[in-house]
Coordinates of C-alpha atoms and ligand atoms in Angstrom, one line a residue:
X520 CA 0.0 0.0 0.0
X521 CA 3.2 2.3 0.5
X522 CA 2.6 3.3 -2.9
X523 CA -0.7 4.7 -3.1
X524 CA -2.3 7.6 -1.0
X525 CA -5.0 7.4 0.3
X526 CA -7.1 10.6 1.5
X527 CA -10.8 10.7 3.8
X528 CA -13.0 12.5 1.6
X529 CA -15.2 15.0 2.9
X530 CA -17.4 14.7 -0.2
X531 CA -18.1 10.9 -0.1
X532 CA -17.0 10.7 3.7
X533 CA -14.8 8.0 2.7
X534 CA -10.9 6.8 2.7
X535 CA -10.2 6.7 -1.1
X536 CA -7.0 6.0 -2.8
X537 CA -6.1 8.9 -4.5
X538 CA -5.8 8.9 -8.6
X539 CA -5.3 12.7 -10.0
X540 CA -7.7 13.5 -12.9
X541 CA -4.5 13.2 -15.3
X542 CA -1.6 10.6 -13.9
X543 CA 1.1 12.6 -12.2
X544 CA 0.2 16.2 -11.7
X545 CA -2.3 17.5 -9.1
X546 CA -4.3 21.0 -9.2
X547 CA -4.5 21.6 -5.5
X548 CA -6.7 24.9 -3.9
X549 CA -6.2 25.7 -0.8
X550 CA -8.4 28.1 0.7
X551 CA -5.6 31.3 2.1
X552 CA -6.3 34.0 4.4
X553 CA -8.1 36.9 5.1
X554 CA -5.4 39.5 4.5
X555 CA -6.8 41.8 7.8
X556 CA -4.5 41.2 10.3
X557 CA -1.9 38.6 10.9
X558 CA -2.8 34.8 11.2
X559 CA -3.3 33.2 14.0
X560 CA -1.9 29.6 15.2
X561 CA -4.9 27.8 13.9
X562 CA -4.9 29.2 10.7
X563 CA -1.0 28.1 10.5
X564 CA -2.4 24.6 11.4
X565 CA -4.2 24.4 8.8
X566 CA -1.8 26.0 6.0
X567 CA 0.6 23.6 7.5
X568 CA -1.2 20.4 7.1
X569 CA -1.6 22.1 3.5
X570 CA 2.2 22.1 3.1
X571 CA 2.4 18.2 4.6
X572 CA 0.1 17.7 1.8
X573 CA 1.7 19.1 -0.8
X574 CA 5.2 18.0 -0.1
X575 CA 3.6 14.1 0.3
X576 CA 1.9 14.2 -3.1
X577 CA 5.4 15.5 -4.3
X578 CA 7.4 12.5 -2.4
X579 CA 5.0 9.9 -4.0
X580 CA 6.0 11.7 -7.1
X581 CA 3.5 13.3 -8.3
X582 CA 3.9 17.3 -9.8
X583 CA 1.8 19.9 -8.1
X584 CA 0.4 22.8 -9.0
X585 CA -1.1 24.5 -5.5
X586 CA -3.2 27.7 -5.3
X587 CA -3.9 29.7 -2.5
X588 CA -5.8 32.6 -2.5
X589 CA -5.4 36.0 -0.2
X590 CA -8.9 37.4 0.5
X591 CA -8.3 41.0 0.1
X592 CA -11.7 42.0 -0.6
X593 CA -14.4 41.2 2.2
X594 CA -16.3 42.6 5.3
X595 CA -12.9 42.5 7.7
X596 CA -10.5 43.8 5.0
X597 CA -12.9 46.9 3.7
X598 CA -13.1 47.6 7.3
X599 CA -10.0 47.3 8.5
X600 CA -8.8 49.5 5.7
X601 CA -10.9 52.5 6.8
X602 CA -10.3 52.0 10.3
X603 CA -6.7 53.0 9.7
X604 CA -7.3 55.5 6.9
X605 CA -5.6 53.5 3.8
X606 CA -6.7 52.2 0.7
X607 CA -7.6 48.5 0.6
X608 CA -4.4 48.0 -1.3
X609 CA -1.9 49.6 1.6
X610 CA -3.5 47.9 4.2
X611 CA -4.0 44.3 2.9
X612 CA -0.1 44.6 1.4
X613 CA 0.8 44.9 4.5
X614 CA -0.7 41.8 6.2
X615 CA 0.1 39.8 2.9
X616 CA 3.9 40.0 3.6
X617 CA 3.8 39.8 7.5
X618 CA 1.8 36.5 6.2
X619 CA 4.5 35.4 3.8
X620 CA 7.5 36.5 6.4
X621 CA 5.1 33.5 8.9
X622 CA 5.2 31.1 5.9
X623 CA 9.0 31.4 5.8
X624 CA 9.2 31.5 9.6
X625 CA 7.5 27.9 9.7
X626 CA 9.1 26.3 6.7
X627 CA 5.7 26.5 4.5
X628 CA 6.9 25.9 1.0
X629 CA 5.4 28.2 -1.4
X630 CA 2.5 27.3 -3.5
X631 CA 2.9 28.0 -7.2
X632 CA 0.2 31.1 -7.4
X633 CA -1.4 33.1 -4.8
X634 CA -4.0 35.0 -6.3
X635 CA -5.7 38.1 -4.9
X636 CA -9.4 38.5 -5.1
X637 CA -9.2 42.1 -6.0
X638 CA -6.6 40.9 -9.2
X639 CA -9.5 38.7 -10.1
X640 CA -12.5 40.6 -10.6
X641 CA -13.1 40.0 -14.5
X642 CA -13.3 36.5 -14.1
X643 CA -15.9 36.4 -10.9
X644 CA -18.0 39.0 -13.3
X645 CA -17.7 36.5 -16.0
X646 CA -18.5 33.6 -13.6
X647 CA -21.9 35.6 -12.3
X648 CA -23.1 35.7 -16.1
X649 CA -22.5 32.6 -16.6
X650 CA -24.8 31.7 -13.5
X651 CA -27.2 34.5 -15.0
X652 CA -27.6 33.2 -18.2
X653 CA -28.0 29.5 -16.7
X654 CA -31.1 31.0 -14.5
X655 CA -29.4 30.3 -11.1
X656 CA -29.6 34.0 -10.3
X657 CA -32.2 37.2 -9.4
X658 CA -31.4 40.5 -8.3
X659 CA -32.8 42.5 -5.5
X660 CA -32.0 46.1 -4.6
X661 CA -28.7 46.4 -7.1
X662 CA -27.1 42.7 -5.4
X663 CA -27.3 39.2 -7.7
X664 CA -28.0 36.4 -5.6
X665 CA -28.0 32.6 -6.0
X666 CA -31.0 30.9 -5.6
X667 CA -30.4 27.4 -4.3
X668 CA -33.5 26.2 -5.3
X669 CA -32.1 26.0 -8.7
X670 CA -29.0 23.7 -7.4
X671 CA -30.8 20.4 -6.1
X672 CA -27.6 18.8 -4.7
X673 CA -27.3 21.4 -2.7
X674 CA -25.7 20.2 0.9
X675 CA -24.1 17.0 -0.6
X676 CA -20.7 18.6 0.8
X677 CA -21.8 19.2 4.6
X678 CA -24.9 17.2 5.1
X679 CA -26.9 20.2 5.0
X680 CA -30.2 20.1 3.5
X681 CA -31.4 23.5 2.8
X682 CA -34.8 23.1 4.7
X683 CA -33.1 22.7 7.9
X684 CA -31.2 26.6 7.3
X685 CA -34.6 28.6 7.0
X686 CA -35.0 29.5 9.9
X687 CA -31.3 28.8 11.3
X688 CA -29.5 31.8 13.0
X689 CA -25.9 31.4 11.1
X690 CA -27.7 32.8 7.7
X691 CA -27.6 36.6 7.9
X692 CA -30.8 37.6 6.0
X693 CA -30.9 40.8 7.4
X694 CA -28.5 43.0 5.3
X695 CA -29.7 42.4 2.1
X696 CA -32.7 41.8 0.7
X697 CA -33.0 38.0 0.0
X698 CA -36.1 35.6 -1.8
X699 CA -35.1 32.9 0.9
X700 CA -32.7 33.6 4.4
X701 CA -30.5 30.3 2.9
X702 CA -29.9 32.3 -0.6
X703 CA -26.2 33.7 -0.8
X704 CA -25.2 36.9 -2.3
X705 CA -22.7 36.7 -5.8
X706 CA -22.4 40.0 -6.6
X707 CA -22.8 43.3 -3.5
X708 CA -24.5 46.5 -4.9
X709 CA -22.7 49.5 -3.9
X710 CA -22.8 50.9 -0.3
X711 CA -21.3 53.9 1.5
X712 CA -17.3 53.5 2.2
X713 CA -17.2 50.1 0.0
X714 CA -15.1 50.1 -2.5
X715 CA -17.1 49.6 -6.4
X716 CA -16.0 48.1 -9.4
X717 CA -18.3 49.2 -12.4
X718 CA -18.8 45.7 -14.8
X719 CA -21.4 44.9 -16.6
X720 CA -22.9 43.1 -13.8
X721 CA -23.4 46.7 -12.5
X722 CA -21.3 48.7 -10.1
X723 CA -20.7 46.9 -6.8
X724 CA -18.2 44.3 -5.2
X725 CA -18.1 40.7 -5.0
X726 CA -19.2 38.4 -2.2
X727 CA -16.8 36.3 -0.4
X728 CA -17.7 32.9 -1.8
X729 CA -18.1 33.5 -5.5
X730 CA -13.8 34.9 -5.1
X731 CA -12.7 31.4 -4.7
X732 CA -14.4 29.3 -7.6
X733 CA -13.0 32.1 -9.6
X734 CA -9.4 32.5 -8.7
X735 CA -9.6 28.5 -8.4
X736 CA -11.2 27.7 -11.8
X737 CA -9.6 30.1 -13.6
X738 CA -5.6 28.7 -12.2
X739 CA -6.5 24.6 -12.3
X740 CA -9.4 24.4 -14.7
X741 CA -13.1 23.7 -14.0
X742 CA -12.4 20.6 -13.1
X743 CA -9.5 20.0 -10.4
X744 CA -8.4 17.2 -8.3
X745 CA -7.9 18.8 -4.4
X746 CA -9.5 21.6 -2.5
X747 CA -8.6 21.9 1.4
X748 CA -9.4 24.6 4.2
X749 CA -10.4 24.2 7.7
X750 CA -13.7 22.4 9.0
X751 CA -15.2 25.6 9.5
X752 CA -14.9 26.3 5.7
X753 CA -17.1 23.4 4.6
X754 CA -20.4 25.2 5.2
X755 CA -21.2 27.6 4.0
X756 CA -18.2 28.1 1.9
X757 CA -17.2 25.2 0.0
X758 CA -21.0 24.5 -0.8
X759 CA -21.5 27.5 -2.0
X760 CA -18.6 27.2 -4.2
X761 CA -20.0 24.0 -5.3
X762 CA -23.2 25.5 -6.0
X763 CA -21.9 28.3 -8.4
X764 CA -18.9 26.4 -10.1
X765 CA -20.8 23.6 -10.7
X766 CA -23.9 25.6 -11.5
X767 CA -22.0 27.6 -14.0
X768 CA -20.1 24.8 -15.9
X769 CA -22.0 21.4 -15.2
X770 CA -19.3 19.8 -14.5
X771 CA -17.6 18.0 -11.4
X772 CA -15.7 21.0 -9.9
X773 CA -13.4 19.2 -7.4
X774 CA -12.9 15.4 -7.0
X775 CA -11.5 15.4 -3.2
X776 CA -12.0 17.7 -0.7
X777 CA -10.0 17.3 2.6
X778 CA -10.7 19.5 5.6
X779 CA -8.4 20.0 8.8
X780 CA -9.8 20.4 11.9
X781 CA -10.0 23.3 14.6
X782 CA -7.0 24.1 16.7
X783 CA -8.1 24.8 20.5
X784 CA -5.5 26.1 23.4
X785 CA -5.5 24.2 26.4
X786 CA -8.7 22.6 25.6
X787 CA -10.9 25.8 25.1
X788 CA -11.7 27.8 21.6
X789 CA -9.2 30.1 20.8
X790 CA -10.6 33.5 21.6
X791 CA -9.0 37.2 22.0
X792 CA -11.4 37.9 24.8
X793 CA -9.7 34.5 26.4
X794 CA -5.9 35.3 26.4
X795 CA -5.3 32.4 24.7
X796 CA -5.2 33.9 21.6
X797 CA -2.0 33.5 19.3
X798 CA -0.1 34.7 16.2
X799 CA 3.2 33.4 15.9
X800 CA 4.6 36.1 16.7
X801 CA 3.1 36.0 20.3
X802 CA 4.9 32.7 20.3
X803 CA 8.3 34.0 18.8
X804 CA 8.5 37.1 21.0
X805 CA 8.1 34.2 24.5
X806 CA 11.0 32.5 23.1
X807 CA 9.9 29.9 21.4
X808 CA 11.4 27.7 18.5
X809 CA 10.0 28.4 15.1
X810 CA 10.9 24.6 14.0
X811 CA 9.2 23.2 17.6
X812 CA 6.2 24.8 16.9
X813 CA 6.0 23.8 13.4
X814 CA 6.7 20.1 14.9
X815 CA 3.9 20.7 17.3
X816 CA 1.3 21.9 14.8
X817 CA 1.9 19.3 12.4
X818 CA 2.3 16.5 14.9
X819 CA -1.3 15.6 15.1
X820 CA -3.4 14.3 12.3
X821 CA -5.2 16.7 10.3
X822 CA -8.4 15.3 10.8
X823 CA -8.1 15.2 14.6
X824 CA -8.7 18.5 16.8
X825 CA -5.1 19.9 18.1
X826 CA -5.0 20.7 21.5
X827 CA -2.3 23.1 22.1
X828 CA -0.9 23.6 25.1
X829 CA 2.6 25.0 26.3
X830 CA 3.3 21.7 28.0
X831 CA 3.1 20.3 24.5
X832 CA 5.2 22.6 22.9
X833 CA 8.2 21.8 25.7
X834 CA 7.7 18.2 24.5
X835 CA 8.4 19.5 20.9
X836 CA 11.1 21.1 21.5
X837 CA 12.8 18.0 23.2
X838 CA 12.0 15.9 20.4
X839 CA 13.3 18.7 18.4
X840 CA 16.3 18.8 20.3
X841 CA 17.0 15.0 20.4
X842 CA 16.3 14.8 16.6
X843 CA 19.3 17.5 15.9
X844 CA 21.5 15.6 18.3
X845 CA 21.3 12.5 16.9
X846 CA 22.1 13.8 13.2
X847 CA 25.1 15.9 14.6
X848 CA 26.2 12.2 16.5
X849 CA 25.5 10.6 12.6
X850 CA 27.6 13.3 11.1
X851 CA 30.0 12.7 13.3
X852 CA 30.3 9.3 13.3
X853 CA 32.7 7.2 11.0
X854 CA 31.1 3.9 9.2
X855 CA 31.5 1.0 11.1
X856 CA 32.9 -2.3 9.3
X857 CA 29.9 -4.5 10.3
X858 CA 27.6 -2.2 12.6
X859 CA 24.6 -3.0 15.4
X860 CA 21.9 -1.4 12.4
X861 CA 20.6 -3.9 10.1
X862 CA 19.8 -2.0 6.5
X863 CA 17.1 -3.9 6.2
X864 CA 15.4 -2.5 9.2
X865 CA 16.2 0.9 8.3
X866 CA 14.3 0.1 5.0
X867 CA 11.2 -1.0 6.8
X868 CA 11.2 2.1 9.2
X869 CA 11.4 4.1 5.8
X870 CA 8.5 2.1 4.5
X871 CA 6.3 2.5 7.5
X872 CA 7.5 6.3 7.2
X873 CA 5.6 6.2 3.6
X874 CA 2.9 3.8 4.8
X875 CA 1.9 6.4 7.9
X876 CA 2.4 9.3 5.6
X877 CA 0.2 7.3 2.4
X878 CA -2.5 6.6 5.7
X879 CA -4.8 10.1 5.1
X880 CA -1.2 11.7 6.1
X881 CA -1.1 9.8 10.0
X882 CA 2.2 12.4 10.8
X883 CA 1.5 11.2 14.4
X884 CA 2.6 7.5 13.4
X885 CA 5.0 9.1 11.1
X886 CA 6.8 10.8 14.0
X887 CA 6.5 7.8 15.9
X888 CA 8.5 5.5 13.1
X889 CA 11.0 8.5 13.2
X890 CA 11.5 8.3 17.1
X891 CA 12.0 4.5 16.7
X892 CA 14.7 5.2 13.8
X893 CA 16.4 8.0 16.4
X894 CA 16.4 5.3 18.9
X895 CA 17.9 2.7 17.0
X896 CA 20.5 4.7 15.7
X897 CA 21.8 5.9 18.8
X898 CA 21.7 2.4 20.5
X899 CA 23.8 1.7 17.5
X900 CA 26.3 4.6 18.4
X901 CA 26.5 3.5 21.7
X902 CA 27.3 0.5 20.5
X903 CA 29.3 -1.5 17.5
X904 CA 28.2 1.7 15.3
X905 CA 26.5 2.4 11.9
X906 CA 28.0 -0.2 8.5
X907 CA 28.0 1.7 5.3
X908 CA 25.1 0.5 3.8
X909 CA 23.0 1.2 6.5
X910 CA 24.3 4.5 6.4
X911 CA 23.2 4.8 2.6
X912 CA 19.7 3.7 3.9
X913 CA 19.6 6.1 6.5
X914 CA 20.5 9.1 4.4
X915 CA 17.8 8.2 2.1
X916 CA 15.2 7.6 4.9
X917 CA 16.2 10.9 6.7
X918 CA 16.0 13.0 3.2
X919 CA 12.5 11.7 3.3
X920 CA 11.9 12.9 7.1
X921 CA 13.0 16.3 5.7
X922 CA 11.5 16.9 2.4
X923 CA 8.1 15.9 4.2
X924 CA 8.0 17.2 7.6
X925 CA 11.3 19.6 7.5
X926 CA 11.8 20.0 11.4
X927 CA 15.4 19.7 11.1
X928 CA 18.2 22.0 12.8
X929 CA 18.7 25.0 11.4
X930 CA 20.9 24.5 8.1
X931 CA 24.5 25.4 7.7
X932 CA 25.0 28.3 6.4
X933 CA 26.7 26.7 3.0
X934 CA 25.4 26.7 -0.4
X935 CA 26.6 26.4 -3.9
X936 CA 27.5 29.5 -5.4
X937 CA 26.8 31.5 -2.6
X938 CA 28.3 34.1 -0.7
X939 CA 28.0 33.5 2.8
X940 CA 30.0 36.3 4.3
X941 CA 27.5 38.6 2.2
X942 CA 24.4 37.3 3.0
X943 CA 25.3 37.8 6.9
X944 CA 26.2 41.5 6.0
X945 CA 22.2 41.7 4.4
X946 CA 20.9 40.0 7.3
X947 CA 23.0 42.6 9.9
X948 CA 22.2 45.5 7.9
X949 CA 18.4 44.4 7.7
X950 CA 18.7 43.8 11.4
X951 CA 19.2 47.3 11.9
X952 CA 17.0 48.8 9.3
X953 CA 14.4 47.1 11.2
X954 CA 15.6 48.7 14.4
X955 CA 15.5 52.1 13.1
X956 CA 11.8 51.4 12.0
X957 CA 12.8 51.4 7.8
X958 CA 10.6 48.7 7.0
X959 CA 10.9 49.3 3.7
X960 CA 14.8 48.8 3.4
X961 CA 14.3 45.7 5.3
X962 CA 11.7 43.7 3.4
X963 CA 13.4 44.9 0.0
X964 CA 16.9 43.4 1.5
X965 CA 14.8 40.1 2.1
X966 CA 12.9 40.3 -0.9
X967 CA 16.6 40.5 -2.7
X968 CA 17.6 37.5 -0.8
X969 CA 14.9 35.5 -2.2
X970 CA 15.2 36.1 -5.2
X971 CA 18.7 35.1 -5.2
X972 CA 17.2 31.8 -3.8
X973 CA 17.9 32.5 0.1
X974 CA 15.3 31.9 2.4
X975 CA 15.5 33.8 6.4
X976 CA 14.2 32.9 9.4
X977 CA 13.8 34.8 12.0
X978 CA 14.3 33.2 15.4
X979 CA 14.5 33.7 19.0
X980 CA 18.0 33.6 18.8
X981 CA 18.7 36.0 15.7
X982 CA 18.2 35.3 12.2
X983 CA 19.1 32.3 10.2
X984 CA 19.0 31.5 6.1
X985 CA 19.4 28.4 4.6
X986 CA 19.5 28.2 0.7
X987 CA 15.8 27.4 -0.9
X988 CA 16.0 23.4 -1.9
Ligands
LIG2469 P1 -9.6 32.8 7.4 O1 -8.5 33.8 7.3 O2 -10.5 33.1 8.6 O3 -10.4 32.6 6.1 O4 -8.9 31.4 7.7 C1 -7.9 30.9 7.0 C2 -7.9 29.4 7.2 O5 -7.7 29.0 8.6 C3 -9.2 28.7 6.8 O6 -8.8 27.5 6.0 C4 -9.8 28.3 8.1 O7 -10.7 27.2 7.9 C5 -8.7 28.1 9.0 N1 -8.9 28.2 10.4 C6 -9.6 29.2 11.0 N2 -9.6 29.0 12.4 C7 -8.9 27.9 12.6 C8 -8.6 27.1 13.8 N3 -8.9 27.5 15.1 N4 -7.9 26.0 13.7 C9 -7.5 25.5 12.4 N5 -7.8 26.2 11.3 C10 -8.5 27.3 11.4
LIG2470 ZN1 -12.1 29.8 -0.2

């Protein structure tokens, strides 16, 4: 079975093996953030089990082609923006690179596109004609609306039938005038301190749900193989999305969906009104490991609630800790003419590795077969030591460990063709543009470093780069 993935399927609410819609490459959505303020440590959890997801399909070879969007055009962004006096397009840029700076902070390799709503508003026009002309529409008051009545498979995502919603409290009927409280708004006629685009829908802006079968249609096709986001995404979101893509082409829109669930903090919703509320940064500025807290957030199966405590984030960063030490004692450690490490069970640790991995992504077992490898290889240092072929295995299992779950130490500070001495000189002079409040200087000096193919990471003890694989 270590060859084939297999994923639970929040559509058919089975475990399915997964076959891509054309062998080899997947078109994989992934449902980004609301650009108003910075993430929090649940939405990480979920973009993180994206990024497990993303670098499994890779390892079980297949070519990916992710999406994630940046909501810059909703109810929290429009507000946000006039709160502090700026145009949509300061004050979501903003929020987008403190959210990209997060993504390099925790090791989240970057999708291929990350469109912004407000980049995309031809094609959600285009999309709402589309759903005109096939009569799932009706305007009230300047807004376009769907009518769900028109979509009779309406709920097969979330289990919920429309009947049950009529009277149900989570629909908010009252802004805008609707036929039926479970109808959902497509297109937003104008309104005092909104911003407008004038189509040939008619002026207004667009709702939240009809941004994401646009950006994701128009990157993968109408027909793509993955869509992910967190539980609470399923309804109303990804039915609605179903509902208008599926409305406006007739076709299958997505063949699996996968959903992670909710983070909580010491058992309890994570609230602001709590004090349990927290970005990474709040984590970053108490100390804590970047690379311990992506071990933490990953270490529980997607599909399973994380609890998050700080007791559980000391654990991570001892099994951080004992990870580095053992591959500094590896490094260290000459081949041994015989050794106490069979290659063969290094092979089978590997497979289970794939096999926990290949299980709807089990990273808890996965961590477990990788603590059972650590322990077996230092019993072997301890004792008769580590043969050469076992070695061989062992770098091949451990470059699996890494291009999946990537909570290695820091790297060196070597890479082809590159300058080291320089790069520290950036990343001091960046130091202190940041210090002196020049913002400006400092993202361009790590926007430069990028590009050149060097990734930073700011930690609790200064910032680090390693060289983008
Ligand atoms: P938002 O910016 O609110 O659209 O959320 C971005 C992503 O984070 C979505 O996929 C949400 O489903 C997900 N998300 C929100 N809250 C949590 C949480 N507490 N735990 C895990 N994921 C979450
Ligand atoms: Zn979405």
């Amino acid at each position: 079975m270590e060859g084939v993935l297999r994923f639970k399927n929040t559509l058919t609410r089975r475990v399915e093996p997964f076959e891509p819609i054309e062998p080899g490459t997947v078109g994989l959505y992934t449902c980004g953030p609301t650009v108003y303020n910075y993430v929090h440590i649940g939405n990480l959890r979920t973009f993180l089990f994206e990024d497990v997801l993303r670098r499994t399909l890779k390892l079980f070879g297949h070519e990916v082609t992710q999406v994630m969007n940046l909501t810059d055009v909703d109810d929290k962004t429009i507000r946000g923006a006039n709160e502090a006096g700026l145009s949509l397009r300061e004050y979501t840029d903003r929020y987008i690179e403190a959210f990209f700076e997060d993504l390099d902070t925790l090791r989240v390799e970057r999708a291929e596109h990350y469109p912004r709503a407000t980049d995309y508003i031809p094609q959600m026009v285009e999309l709402v004609g589309r759903l005109e002309e096939r009569g799932h529409t009706y305007r009230s008051e300047g807004s376009i609306y769907y009518r769900i009545a028109t979509f009779p498979e309406y709920g097969k995502l979330s289990g919920i039938r429309p009947e049950a919603n009529l009277a149900g409290a989570r629909i908010d009927a009252d802004e805008y005038e609707k036929e039926d409280a479970r109808d959902f708004v497509l297109w937003k006629a104008p309104r005092e301190g909104e911003p407008v685009w004038d189509t040939e829908l008619g002026p207004g802006r667009p709702g939240w749900h009809i941004e994401c079968s646009a950006m994701s249609m128009a990157l993968l096709g109408e027909s793509f193989d993955i869509h992910t986001g967190g539980v609470d995404n399923i309804f109303p979101h990804h039915e609605n999305e179903i509902a208008q893509s599926e409305g406006a082409t007739g076709k299958p829109f997505v063949r699996y969906w996968l959903h992670a669930e909710h983070l909580v903090v010491e058992g309890e919703k994570m609230a602001k009104s709590k004090g349990n509320f927290f970005t990474l940064r709040d984590l970053l500025e108490r100390g804590h490991d970047p690379v311990a807290i992506r071990y933490l957030l990953i270490s529980v199966p997607y599909r399973q609630k994380l609890n998050f405590t700080f007791d559980g984030l000391h654990a991570a960063e001892q099994a951080v800790e004992r990870y580095a030490n053992t591959l500094r004692r590896l490094e260290h450690a000459p081949d041994a003419a015989d050794g106490d490490l069979p290659a063969g069970e290094v092979r089978e640790l590997r497979a289970a590795f794939r096999g926990a991995l290949a299980d709807d992504l089990n990273t808890a077992r996965a961590l477990g077969v990788l603590h059972t490898l650590l322990r077996r290889v230092n019993t072997a240092l301890d004792g008769g030591g580590i043969g050469r072929e076992a070695r061989q295995e062992l770098d091949a299992a451990l470059a699996e460990v890494d291009a999946v779950l990537a909570i290695g130490p820091h790297r060196e500070n070597t890479a082809p063709g590159v300058d080291a001495a320089e790069i520290e000189r950036l990343i001091a002079e960046r130091a202190a543009a940041r210090k002196a409040r020049d913002f400006a200087r400092a993202d361009a000096i790590r926007d430069e470093l990028r590009e050149r193919g060097i990734v930073l990471e700011d930690t609790p003890h200064g910032t680090v780069w390693h060289a983008e694989r």
